XYZ file of N, CA and C in Angstrom:
375
model
N 0.823 -1.167 0.015
C -0.007 -0.001 -0.017
C 0.861 1.249 -0.002
N 1.795 1.329 0.945
C 2.626 2.492 1.069
C 3.671 2.547 -0.105
N 4.076 1.396 -0.637
C 5.006 1.367 -1.757
C 4.376 1.953 -2.996
N 3.073 1.836 -3.101
C 2.369 2.400 -4.277
C 2.046 3.845 -4.122
N 2.451 4.459 -3.023
C 2.227 5.871 -2.831
C 0.859 6.132 -2.206
N 0.152 5.051 -1.811
C -1.147 5.229 -1.211
C -0.926 5.356 0.298
N -1.422 6.447 0.881
C -1.268 6.682 2.297
C -2.490 6.146 3.024
N -2.294 5.255 3.980
C -3.490 4.710 4.712
C -4.154 5.785 5.565
N -5.488 5.681 5.671
C -6.257 6.544 6.551
C -6.629 5.742 7.766
N -7.373 6.332 8.681
C -7.682 5.618 9.939
C -8.537 4.377 9.691
N -9.320 4.314 8.636
C -10.182 3.151 8.358
C -9.333 2.000 7.874
N -8.426 2.269 6.893
C -7.608 1.142 6.403
C -6.629 0.699 7.484
N -6.086 1.655 8.264
C -5.196 1.349 9.354
C -5.870 0.446 10.360
N -7.116 0.781 10.715
C -7.897 -0.048 11.684
C -8.065 -1.471 11.178
N -8.327 -1.619 9.891
C -8.541 -2.970 9.318
C -7.255 -3.784 9.431
N -6.146 -3.167 9.104
C -4.892 -3.871 9.115
C -4.480 -4.149 10.573
N -4.733 -3.244 11.467
C -4.413 -3.473 12.911
C -5.269 -4.598 13.474
N -6.489 -4.664 13.041
C -7.400 -5.740 13.479
C -6.850 -7.086 13.068
N -6.380 -7.124 11.822
C -5.758 -8.394 11.329
C -4.532 -8.745 12.104
N -3.689 -7.763 12.429
C -2.501 -8.002 13.222
C -2.877 -8.583 14.568
N -3.879 -7.999 15.206
C -4.300 -8.491 16.515
C -4.842 -9.886 16.454
N -5.644 -10.156 15.431
C -6.271 -11.485 15.266
C -5.248 -12.578 15.085
N -4.188 -12.276 14.343
C -3.181 -13.323 14.097
C -1.927 -13.121 14.985
N -2.045 -12.148 15.907
C -1.033 -11.883 16.906
C 0.376 -11.658 16.350
N 0.458 -10.721 15.418
C 1.757 -10.309 14.875
C 2.075 -8.893 15.411
N 2.619 -8.922 16.618
C 2.902 -7.658 17.346
C 3.922 -6.803 16.574
N 4.919 -7.383 16.006
C 5.955 -6.605 15.344
C 5.377 -5.771 14.153
N 4.484 -6.352 13.379
C 3.849 -5.648 12.279
C 2.950 -4.565 12.862
N 2.204 -4.906 13.910
C 1.333 -3.936 14.557
C 2.102 -2.737 15.062
N 3.285 -2.968 15.644
C 4.140 -1.917 16.139
C 4.619 -0.993 14.993
N 4.938 -1.585 13.874
C 5.317 -0.811 12.704
C 4.160 0.105 12.213
N 2.961 -0.482 12.295
C 1.779 0.311 11.892
C 1.513 1.417 12.916
N 1.791 1.131 14.156
C 1.661 2.150 15.205
C 2.599 3.355 14.902
N 3.871 3.030 14.537
C 4.818 4.075 14.179
C 4.322 4.869 12.989
N 3.762 4.176 12.007
C 3.210 4.833 10.823
C 2.060 5.743 11.208
N 1.193 5.298 12.086
C 0.057 6.099 12.538
C 0.531 7.360 13.259
N 1.624 7.253 13.994
C 2.174 8.470 14.647
C 2.693 9.449 13.606
N 3.436 8.935 12.622
C 3.949 9.775 11.548
C 2.858 10.463 10.765
N 1.770 9.784 10.592
C 0.613 10.330 9.837
C -0.292 11.189 10.695
N -0.001 11.224 11.992
C -0.821 12.040 12.900
C -2.187 11.440 13.245
N -2.267 10.107 13.085
C -3.564 9.426 13.351
C -3.763 8.921 14.756
N -2.651 8.775 15.481
C -2.748 8.134 16.793
C -3.738 8.750 17.745
N -3.769 10.085 17.862
C -4.779 10.643 18.812
C -6.209 10.480 18.370
N -6.418 10.098 17.092
C -7.740 9.899 16.565
C -8.459 8.773 17.351
N -9.689 8.975 17.667
C -10.469 8.014 18.485
C -10.519 6.672 17.765
N -10.770 6.676 16.487
C -10.885 5.430 15.748
C -9.516 4.654 15.704
N -8.473 5.362 15.327
C -7.181 4.745 15.208
C -6.676 4.325 16.633
N -6.906 5.171 17.641
C -6.472 4.858 18.986
C -7.136 3.579 19.516
N -8.415 3.456 19.284
C -9.146 2.279 19.695
C -8.625 1.056 19.016
N -8.301 1.160 17.708
C -7.763 0.082 16.953
C -6.380 -0.364 17.482
N -5.577 0.638 17.868
C -4.252 0.298 18.444
C -4.430 -0.405 19.797
N -5.321 0.056 20.634
C -5.608 -0.593 21.925
C -6.002 -2.030 21.683
N -6.915 -2.246 20.748
C -7.369 -3.584 20.442
C -6.231 -4.496 19.965
N -5.413 -3.951 19.091
C -4.302 -4.779 18.559
C -3.339 -5.162 19.662
N -2.917 -4.157 20.458
C -1.971 -4.433 21.548
C -2.579 -5.409 22.550
N -3.823 -5.221 22.864
C -4.496 -6.144 23.823
C -4.566 -7.571 23.307
N -4.938 -7.737 22.036
C -5.014 -9.084 21.456
C -3.658 -9.720 21.347
N -2.610 -8.925 21.212
C -1.256 -9.496 21.131
C -0.603 -9.672 22.473
N -1.385 -9.369 23.509
C -0.875 -9.613 24.881
C -0.039 -8.511 25.482
N 0.040 -7.367 24.760
C 0.876 -6.243 25.257
C -0.052 -5.210 25.896
N -0.554 -5.566 27.068
C -1.531 -4.720 27.749
C -0.905 -3.411 28.233
N 0.376 -3.419 28.475
C 1.101 -2.206 28.923
C 1.035 -1.119 27.817
N 1.318 -1.495 26.593
C 1.243 -0.483 25.495
C -0.206 -0.145 25.195
N -1.115 -1.070 25.320
C -2.522 -0.772 25.163
C -2.948 0.304 26.148
N -2.500 0.156 27.386
C -2.857 1.097 28.467
C -2.221 2.487 28.151
N -0.990 2.497 27.610
C -0.332 3.767 27.260
C -1.148 4.514 26.193
N -1.590 3.774 25.177
C -2.439 4.432 24.101
C -3.695 4.992 24.730
N -4.334 4.190 25.537
C -5.589 4.568 26.185
C -5.397 5.838 27.046
N -4.324 5.857 27.769
C -4.020 7.018 28.643
C -3.796 8.325 27.864
N -3.263 8.182 26.646
C -2.981 9.388 25.844
C -4.167 9.859 25.006
N -5.200 9.049 24.984
C -6.359 9.434 24.133
C -7.125 10.614 24.742
N -7.278 11.680 23.992
C -8.029 12.817 24.564
C -9.525 12.558 24.675
N -9.995 11.605 23.899
C -11.419 11.267 23.904
C -11.489 9.715 23.861
N -12.468 9.182 24.599
C -12.665 7.715 24.614
C -14.103 7.395 24.325
N -14.262 6.194 23.760
C -15.610 5.737 23.437
C -15.797 4.347 24.074
N -16.984 3.832 23.900
C -17.274 2.448 24.374
C -16.291 1.472 23.710
N -15.982 1.740 22.461
C -15.040 0.839 21.730
C -13.658 0.841 22.376
N -13.157 1.996 22.687
C -11.801 2.019 23.355
C -11.857 1.384 24.704
N -12.917 1.597 25.483
C -13.078 0.952 26.747
C -13.139 -0.583 26.593
N -13.949 -1.038 25.655
C -14.119 -2.450 25.408
C -12.806 -3.129 25.046
N -12.053 -2.496 24.202
C -10.750 -3.076 23.755
C -9.832 -3.288 24.959
N -9.781 -2.296 25.830
C -8.892 -2.426 27.008
C -9.456 -3.388 28.057
N -10.750 -3.368 28.240
C -11.377 -4.300 29.208
C -11.149 -5.728 28.722
N -11.304 -5.990 27.462
C -11.065 -7.313 26.926
C -9.608 -7.755 27.089
N -8.703 -6.788 26.979
C -7.269 -7.059 27.193
C -6.949 -7.437 28.672
N -7.645 -6.801 29.576
C -7.410 -7.079 30.990
C -8.105 -8.382 31.452
N -9.260 -8.659 30.933
C -10.044 -9.824 31.319
C -9.457 -11.055 30.641
N -9.312 -12.195 31.287
C -9.628 -12.490 32.685
C -8.393 -12.410 33.598
N -7.264 -11.947 33.078
C -6.026 -11.940 33.910
C -5.951 -10.856 34.942
N -6.434 -9.705 34.645
C -6.319 -8.598 35.618
C -7.777 -8.091 35.913
N -8.432 -8.838 36.701
C -9.856 -8.612 37.034
C -10.048 -7.227 37.667
N -9.176 -6.840 38.557
C -9.336 -5.589 39.263
C -9.306 -4.406 38.253
N -8.375 -4.425 37.322
C -8.292 -3.332 36.329
C -9.503 -3.332 35.401
N -9.926 -4.523 35.007
C -11.087 -4.638 34.101
C -12.330 -4.056 34.769
N -12.566 -4.414 36.058
C -13.752 -3.879 36.755
C -13.602 -2.346 36.962
N -12.414 -1.934 37.235
C -12.187 -0.465 37.359
C -12.543 0.294 36.091
N -12.194 -0.258 34.955
C -12.538 0.356 33.646
C -14.016 0.353 33.387
N -14.666 -0.762 33.768
C -16.136 -0.769 33.599
C -16.800 0.278 34.460
N -16.312 0.422 35.663
C -16.798 1.469 36.603
C -16.589 2.848 36.005
N -15.393 3.106 35.486
C -15.040 4.410 34.906
C -15.944 4.707 33.708
N -16.179 3.696 32.882
C -17.047 3.878 31.730
C -18.481 4.285 32.176
N -18.994 3.656 33.176
C -20.325 3.964 33.683
C -20.394 5.371 34.270
N -19.351 5.744 35.034
C -19.267 7.061 35.617
C -19.297 8.133 34.518
N -18.629 7.903 33.408
C -18.626 8.834 32.310
C -19.899 8.863 31.491
N -20.813 7.959 31.903
C -22.166 7.938 31.220
C -22.159 7.231 29.878
N -21.131 6.440 29.662
C -21.113 5.641 28.414
C -21.933 4.365 28.591
N -22.782 4.094 27.648
C -23.649 2.907 27.720
C -22.887 1.655 27.277
N -22.821 0.660 28.128
C -22.152 -0.595 27.695
C -22.815 -1.226 26.472
N -22.014 -1.820 25.648
C -22.536 -2.530 24.469
C -22.524 -4.036 24.739
N -22.949 -4.793 23.732
C -22.932 -6.239 23.824
C -21.533 -6.735 24.062
N -20.529 -6.103 23.428
C -19.147 -6.475 23.592
C -18.708 -6.261 25.027
N -19.161 -5.160 25.623
C -18.837 -4.915 27.054
C -19.317 -6.061 27.921
N -20.515 -6.552 27.658
C -21.044 -7.645 28.481
C -20.330 -8.931 28.232
N -19.839 -9.169 27.029
C -19.046 -10.380 26.765
C -17.734 -10.271 27.600
N -17.142 -9.107 27.624
C -15.937 -8.905 28.382
C -16.202 -9.079 29.896
N -17.347 -8.620 30.356
C -17.696 -8.758 31.754
C -17.811 -10.210 32.105
N -18.375 -11.013 31.205
C -18.467 -12.473 31.420
C -17.071 -13.080 31.539
N -16.126 -12.618 30.651
C -14.726 -13.086 30.740
C -14.109 -12.731 32.067
N -14.399 -11.529 32.577
C -13.909 -11.098 33.880
C -14.399 -12.028 34.932
N -15.695 -12.332 34.912
C -16.310 -13.271 35.889
C -15.759 -14.656 35.801
N -15.459 -15.101 34.561
C -14.875 -16.417 34.413
C -13.501 -16.453 35.037
N -12.748 -15.391 34.875
C -11.410 -15.274 35.461
C -11.461 -15.266 36.991
N -12.461 -14.607 37.530
C -12.551 -14.522 38.982
C -12.982 -15.845 39.613
N -13.579 -16.738 38.795
C -14.012 -18.048 39.329
C -12.885 -19.014 39.412
N -11.759 -18.723 38.822
C -10.601 -19.631 38.810
C -9.821 -19.587 40.048
């Protein structure tokens, strides 16, 4: 894509980051993260949520948290991505995020409830 002179936007970047997360290729995802910074897309809500999702799926919750912390605006999608990354291994953080989301007045989605079930499964172990 970049070799052909086509510059990715936040939508194409999100699609590629999703694929990286699904197949757990962190190194490629990190390269895309660098590209998103160069293109000025990282603070974008859509791109930021995609980065959180990719890092979470690749098991790099620390970098997912860093992206989340730098986001000037958050949505249910960005919360869900980080909650899913924490559940079921870090139940306390996942529950804290759910609480924060509710305090901000964000309405949980179906994905939020799936993540809550994962949190509960983790607490039962």
